[in-house]
mmCIF file of C-alpha atoms in Angstrom:
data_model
loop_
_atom_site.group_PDB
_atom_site.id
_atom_site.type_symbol
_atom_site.label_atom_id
_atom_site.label_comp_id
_atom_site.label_asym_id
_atom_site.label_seq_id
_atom_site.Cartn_x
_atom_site.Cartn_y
_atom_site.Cartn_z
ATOM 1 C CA UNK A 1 0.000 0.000 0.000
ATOM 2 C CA UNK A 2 1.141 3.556 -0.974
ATOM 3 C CA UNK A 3 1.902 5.708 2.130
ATOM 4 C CA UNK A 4 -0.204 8.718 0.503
ATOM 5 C CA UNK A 5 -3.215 7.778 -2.103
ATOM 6 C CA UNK A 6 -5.240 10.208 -3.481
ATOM 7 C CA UNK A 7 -8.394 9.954 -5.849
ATOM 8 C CA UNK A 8 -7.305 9.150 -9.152
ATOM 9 C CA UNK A 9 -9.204 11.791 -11.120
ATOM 10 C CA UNK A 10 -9.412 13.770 -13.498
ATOM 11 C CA UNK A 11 -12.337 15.901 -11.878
ATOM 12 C CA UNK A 12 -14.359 17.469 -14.862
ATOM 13 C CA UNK A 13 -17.136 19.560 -13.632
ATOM 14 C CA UNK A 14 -19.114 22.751 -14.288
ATOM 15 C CA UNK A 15 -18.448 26.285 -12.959
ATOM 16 C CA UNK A 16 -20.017 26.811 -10.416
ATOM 17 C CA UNK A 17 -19.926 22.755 -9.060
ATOM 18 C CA UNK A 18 -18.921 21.838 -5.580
ATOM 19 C CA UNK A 19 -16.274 19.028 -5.764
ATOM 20 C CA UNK A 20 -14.385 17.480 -2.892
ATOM 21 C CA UNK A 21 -11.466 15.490 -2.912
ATOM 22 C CA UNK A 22 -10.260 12.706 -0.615
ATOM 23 C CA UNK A 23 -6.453 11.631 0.315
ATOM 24 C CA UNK A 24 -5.471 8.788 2.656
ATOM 25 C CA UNK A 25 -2.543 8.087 4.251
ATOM 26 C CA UNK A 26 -1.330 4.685 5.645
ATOM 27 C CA UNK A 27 1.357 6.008 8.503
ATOM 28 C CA UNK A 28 -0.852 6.495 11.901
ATOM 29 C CA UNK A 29 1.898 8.700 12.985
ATOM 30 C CA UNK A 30 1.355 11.355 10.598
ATOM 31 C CA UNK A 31 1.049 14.289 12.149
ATOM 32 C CA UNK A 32 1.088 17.123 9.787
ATOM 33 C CA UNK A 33 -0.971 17.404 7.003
ATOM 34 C CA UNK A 34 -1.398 19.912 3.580
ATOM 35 C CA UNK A 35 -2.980 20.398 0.336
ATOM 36 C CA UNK A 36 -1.281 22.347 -2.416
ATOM 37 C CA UNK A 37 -1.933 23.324 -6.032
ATOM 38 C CA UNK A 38 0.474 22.685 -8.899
ATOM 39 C CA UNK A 39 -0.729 23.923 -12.103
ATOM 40 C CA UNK A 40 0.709 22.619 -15.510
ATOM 41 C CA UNK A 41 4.215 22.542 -15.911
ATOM 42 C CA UNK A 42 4.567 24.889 -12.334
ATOM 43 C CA UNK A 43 5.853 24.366 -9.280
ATOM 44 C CA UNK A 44 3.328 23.264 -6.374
ATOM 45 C CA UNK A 45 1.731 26.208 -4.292
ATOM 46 C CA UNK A 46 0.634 25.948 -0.952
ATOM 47 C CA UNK A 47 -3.011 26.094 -0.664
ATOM 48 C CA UNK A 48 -3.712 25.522 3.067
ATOM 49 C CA UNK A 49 -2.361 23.269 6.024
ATOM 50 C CA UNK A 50 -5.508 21.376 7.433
ATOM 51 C CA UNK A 51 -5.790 20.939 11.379
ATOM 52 C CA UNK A 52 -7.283 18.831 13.296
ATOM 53 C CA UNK A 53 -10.717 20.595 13.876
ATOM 54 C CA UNK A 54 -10.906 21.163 10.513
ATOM 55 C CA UNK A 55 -10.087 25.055 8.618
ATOM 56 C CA UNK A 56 -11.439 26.664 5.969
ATOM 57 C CA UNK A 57 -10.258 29.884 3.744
ATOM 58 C CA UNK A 58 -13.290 31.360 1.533
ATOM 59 C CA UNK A 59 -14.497 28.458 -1.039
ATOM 60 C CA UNK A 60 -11.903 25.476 0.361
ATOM 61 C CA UNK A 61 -12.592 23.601 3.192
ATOM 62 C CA UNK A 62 -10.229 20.838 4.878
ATOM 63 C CA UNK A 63 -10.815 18.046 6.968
ATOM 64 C CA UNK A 64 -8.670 15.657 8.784
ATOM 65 C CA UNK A 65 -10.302 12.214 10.524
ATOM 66 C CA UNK A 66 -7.523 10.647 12.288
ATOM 67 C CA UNK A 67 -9.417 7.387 13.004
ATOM 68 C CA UNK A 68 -9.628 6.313 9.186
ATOM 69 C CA UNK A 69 -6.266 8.022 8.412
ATOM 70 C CA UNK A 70 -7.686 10.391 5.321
ATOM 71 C CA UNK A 71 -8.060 14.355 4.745
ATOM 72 C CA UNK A 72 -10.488 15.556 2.273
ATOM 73 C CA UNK A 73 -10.491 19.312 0.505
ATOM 74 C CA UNK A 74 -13.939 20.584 -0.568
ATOM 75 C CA UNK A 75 -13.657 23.468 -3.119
ATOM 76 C CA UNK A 76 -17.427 25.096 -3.369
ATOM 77 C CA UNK A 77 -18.590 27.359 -6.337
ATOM 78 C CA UNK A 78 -15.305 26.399 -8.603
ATOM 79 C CA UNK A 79 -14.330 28.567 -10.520
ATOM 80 C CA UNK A 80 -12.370 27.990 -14.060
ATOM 81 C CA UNK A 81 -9.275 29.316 -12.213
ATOM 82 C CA UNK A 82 -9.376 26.071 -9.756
ATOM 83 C CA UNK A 83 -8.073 23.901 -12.763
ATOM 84 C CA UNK A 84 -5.036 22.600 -11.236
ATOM 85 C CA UNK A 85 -3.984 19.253 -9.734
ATOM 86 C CA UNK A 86 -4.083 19.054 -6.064
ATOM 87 C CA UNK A 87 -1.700 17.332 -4.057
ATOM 88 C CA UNK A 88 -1.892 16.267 -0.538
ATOM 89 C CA UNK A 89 1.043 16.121 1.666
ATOM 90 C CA UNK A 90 1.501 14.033 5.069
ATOM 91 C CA UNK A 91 4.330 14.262 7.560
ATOM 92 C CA UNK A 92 5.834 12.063 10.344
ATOM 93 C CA UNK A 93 7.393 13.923 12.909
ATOM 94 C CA UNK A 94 10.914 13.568 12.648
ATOM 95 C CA UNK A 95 10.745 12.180 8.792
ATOM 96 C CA UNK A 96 9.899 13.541 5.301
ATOM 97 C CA UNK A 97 7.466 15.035 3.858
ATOM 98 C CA UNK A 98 5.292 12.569 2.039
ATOM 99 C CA UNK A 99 3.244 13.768 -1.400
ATOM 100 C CA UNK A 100 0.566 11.811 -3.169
ATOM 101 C CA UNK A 101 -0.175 11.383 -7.082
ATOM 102 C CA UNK A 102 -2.336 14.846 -6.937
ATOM 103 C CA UNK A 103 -5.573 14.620 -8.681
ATOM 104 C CA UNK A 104 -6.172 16.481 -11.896
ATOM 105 C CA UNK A 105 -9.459 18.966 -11.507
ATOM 106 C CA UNK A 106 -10.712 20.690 -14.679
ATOM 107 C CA UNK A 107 -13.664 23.344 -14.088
ATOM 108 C CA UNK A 108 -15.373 23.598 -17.428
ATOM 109 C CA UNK A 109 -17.393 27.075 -18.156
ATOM 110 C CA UNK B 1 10.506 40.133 -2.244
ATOM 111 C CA UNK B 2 11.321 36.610 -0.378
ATOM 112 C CA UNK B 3 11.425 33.632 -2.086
ATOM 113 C CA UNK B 4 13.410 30.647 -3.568
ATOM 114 C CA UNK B 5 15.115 31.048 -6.940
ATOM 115 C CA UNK B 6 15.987 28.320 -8.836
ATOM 116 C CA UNK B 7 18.363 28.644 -12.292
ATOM 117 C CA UNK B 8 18.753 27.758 -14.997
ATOM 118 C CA UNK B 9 14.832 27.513 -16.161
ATOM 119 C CA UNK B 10 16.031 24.943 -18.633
ATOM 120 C CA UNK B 11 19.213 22.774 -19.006
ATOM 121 C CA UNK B 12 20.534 20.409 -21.340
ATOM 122 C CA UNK B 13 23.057 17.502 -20.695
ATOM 123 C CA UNK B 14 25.077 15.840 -23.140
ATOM 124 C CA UNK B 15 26.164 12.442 -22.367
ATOM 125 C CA UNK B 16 28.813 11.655 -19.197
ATOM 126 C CA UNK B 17 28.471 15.615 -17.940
ATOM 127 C CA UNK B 18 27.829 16.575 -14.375
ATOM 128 C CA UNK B 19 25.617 19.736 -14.087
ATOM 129 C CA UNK B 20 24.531 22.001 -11.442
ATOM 130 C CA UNK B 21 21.181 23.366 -10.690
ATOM 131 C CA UNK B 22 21.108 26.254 -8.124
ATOM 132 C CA UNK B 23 18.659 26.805 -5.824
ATOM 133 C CA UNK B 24 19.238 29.921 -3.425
ATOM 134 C CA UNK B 25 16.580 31.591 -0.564
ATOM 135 C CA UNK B 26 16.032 34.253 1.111
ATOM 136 C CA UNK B 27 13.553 33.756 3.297
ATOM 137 C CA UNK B 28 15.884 32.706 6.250
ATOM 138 C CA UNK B 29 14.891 29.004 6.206
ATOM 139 C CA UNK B 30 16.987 26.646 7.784
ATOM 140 C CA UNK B 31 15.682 23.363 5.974
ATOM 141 C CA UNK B 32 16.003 22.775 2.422
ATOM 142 C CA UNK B 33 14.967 19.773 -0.310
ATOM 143 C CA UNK B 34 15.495 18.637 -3.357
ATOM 144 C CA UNK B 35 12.592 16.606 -5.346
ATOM 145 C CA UNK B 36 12.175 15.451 -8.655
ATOM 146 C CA UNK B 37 9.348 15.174 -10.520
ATOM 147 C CA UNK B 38 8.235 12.723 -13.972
ATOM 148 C CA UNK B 39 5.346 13.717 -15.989
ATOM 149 C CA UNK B 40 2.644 12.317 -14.334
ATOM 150 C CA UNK B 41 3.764 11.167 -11.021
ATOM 151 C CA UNK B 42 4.175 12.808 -7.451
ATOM 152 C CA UNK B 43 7.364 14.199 -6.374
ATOM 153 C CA UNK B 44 10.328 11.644 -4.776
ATOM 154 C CA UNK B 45 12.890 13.442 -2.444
ATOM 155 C CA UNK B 46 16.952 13.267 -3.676
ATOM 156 C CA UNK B 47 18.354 15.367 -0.763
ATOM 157 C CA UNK B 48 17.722 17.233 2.097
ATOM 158 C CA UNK B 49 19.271 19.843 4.607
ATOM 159 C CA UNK B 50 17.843 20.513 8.137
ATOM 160 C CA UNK B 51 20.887 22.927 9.085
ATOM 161 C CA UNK B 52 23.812 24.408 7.183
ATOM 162 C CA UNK B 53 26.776 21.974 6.883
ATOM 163 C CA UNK B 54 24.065 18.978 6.471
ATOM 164 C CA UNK B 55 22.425 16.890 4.405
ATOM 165 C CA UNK B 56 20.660 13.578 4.410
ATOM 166 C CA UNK B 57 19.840 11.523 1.498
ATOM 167 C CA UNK B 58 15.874 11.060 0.239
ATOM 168 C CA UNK B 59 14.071 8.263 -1.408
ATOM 169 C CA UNK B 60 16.618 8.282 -4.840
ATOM 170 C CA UNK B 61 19.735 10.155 -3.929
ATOM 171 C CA UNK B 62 21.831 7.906 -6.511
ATOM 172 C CA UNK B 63 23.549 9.489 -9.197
ATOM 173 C CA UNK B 64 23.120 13.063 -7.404
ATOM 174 C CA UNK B 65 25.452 14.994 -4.975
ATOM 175 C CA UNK B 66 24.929 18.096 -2.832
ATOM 176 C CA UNK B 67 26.659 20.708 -0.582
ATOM 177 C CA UNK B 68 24.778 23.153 1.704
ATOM 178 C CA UNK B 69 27.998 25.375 2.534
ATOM 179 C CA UNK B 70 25.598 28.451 2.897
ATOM 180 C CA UNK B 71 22.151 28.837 4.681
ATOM 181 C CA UNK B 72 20.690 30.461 1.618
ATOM 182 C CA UNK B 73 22.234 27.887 -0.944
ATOM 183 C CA UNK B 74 21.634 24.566 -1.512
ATOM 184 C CA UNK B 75 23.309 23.527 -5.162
ATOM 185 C CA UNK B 76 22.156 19.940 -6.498
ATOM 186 C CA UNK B 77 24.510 18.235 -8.975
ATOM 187 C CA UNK B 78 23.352 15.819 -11.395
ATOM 188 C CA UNK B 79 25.944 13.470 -12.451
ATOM 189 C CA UNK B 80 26.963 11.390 -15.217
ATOM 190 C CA UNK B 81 26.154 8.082 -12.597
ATOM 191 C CA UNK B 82 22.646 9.162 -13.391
ATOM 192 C CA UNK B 83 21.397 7.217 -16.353
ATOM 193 C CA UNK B 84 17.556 8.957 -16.174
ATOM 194 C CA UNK B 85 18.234 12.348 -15.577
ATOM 195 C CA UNK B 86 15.271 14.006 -17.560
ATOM 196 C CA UNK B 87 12.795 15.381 -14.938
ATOM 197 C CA UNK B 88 11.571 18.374 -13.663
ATOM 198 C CA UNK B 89 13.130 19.515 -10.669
ATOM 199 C CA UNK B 90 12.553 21.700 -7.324
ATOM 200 C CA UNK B 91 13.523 23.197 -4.655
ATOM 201 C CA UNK B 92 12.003 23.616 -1.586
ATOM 202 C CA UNK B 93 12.810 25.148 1.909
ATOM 203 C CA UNK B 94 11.004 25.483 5.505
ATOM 204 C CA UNK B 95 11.527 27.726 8.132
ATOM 205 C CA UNK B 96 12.729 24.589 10.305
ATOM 206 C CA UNK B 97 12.625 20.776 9.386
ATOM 207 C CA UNK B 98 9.999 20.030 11.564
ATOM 208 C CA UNK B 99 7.166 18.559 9.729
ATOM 209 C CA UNK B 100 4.778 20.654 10.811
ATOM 210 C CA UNK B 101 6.537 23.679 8.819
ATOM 211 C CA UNK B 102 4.906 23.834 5.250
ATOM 212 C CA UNK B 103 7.638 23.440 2.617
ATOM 213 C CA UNK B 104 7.459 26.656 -0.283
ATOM 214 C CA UNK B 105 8.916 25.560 -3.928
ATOM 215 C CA UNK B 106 11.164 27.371 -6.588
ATOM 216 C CA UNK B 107 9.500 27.563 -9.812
ATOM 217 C CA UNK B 108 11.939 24.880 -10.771
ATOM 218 C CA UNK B 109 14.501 23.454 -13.120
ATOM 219 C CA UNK B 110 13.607 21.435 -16.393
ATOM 220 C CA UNK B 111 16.469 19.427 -17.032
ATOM 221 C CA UNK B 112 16.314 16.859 -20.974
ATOM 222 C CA UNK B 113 19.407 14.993 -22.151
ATOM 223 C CA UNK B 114 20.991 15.965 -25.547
#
């Protein structure tokens, strides 16, 4: 099993849509978690660190649940400029930074 | 402005050549990484640096070398030992290694073999 998995994709949906995104994680140790952007041929961006009570920032929300080991990102009223693939990111204190596959969103207008 | 600069934007090897790809900050971080990146796939970790004067090798550190002589520098040499060199590669520093520091990218190095 891959220490980070995240939904395959691609996402295709309308302006507009609400899509979420799930990401699990097979270390029970992890202790850090993030979700970043990288757009086409760009360098990942940092989108937002999720906590364990859960955080949003305007349209994204992110969620942690410990018990099943997976964080989720729910981006409401997407907008064509969400097009990106989104990669999740787990650390273990004291070891590296771990990043999934990303999966590929297109917003279509 | 702070940030991580990585050079060149795009760099060609010929056969048996070592290159360099610099990555400098100046955002006073003391942990730095080096990832690489195939089309399609996540990034795997070649080298990092919690602390100037040390570095620890990642997941595929073979065929790669680097020095972290200055806080704000962290060169990553791609040698001629490295038979699959073509990849897209970045930097990446955090304020500290601790994991719970997020980790902010250079807009990266696109290396192809002549």
């Amino acid at each position: 099993r891959k220490e980070v998995e995240q939904d395959p994709g691609p996402f295709n949906v309308p302006e507009g849509a609400t899509v979420a995104f799930n990401c699990t994680y097979s270390n029970s140790a992890s202790q850090s978690f993030f979700w970043y952007r990288q757009d086409c041929r760009k360098e990942p961006k940092l989108l937002m660190s999720v906590y364990s009570s859960g955080n949003e920032d305007g349209r994204f929300t992110a969620q942690l649940n410990r018990a099943s080991q997976y964080i989720s990102l729910l981006i409401r009223d997407s907008k064509l400029s969400d097009s990106a693939t989104y990669l999740c990111v787990v650390n273990v204190e004291g070891q590296n930074f771990v990043f999934g596959p990303g999966t590929r969103l297109s917003v279509l207008p | 402005d702070g940030g991580i600069t990585q050079s060149p934007k795009y760099l060609f090897r010929k056969e048996g050549q070592n290159v360099t790809l610099s990555c400098e900050q100046n955002l006073n971080h003391d942990a730095m990484y080096w990832y690489r990146q195939d089309p399609g796939q996540g990034l795997r970790l070649i080298y990092y640096s919690q602390i100037v004067n040390d570095f620890q090798k990642g997941d595929i550190a073979e065929g790669y070398s680097v020095s972290r002589e200055k806080k704000e520098s962290f060169p990553l040499t791609v040698t001629s030992a490295q038979k699959n060199p073509t990849a897209f590669y970045l930097c990446a520093s955090s304020r500290t290694g601790a994991g719970n520091q997020p980790q902010h990218f250079g807009d990266g190095t696109r290396l192809s073999i002549l």
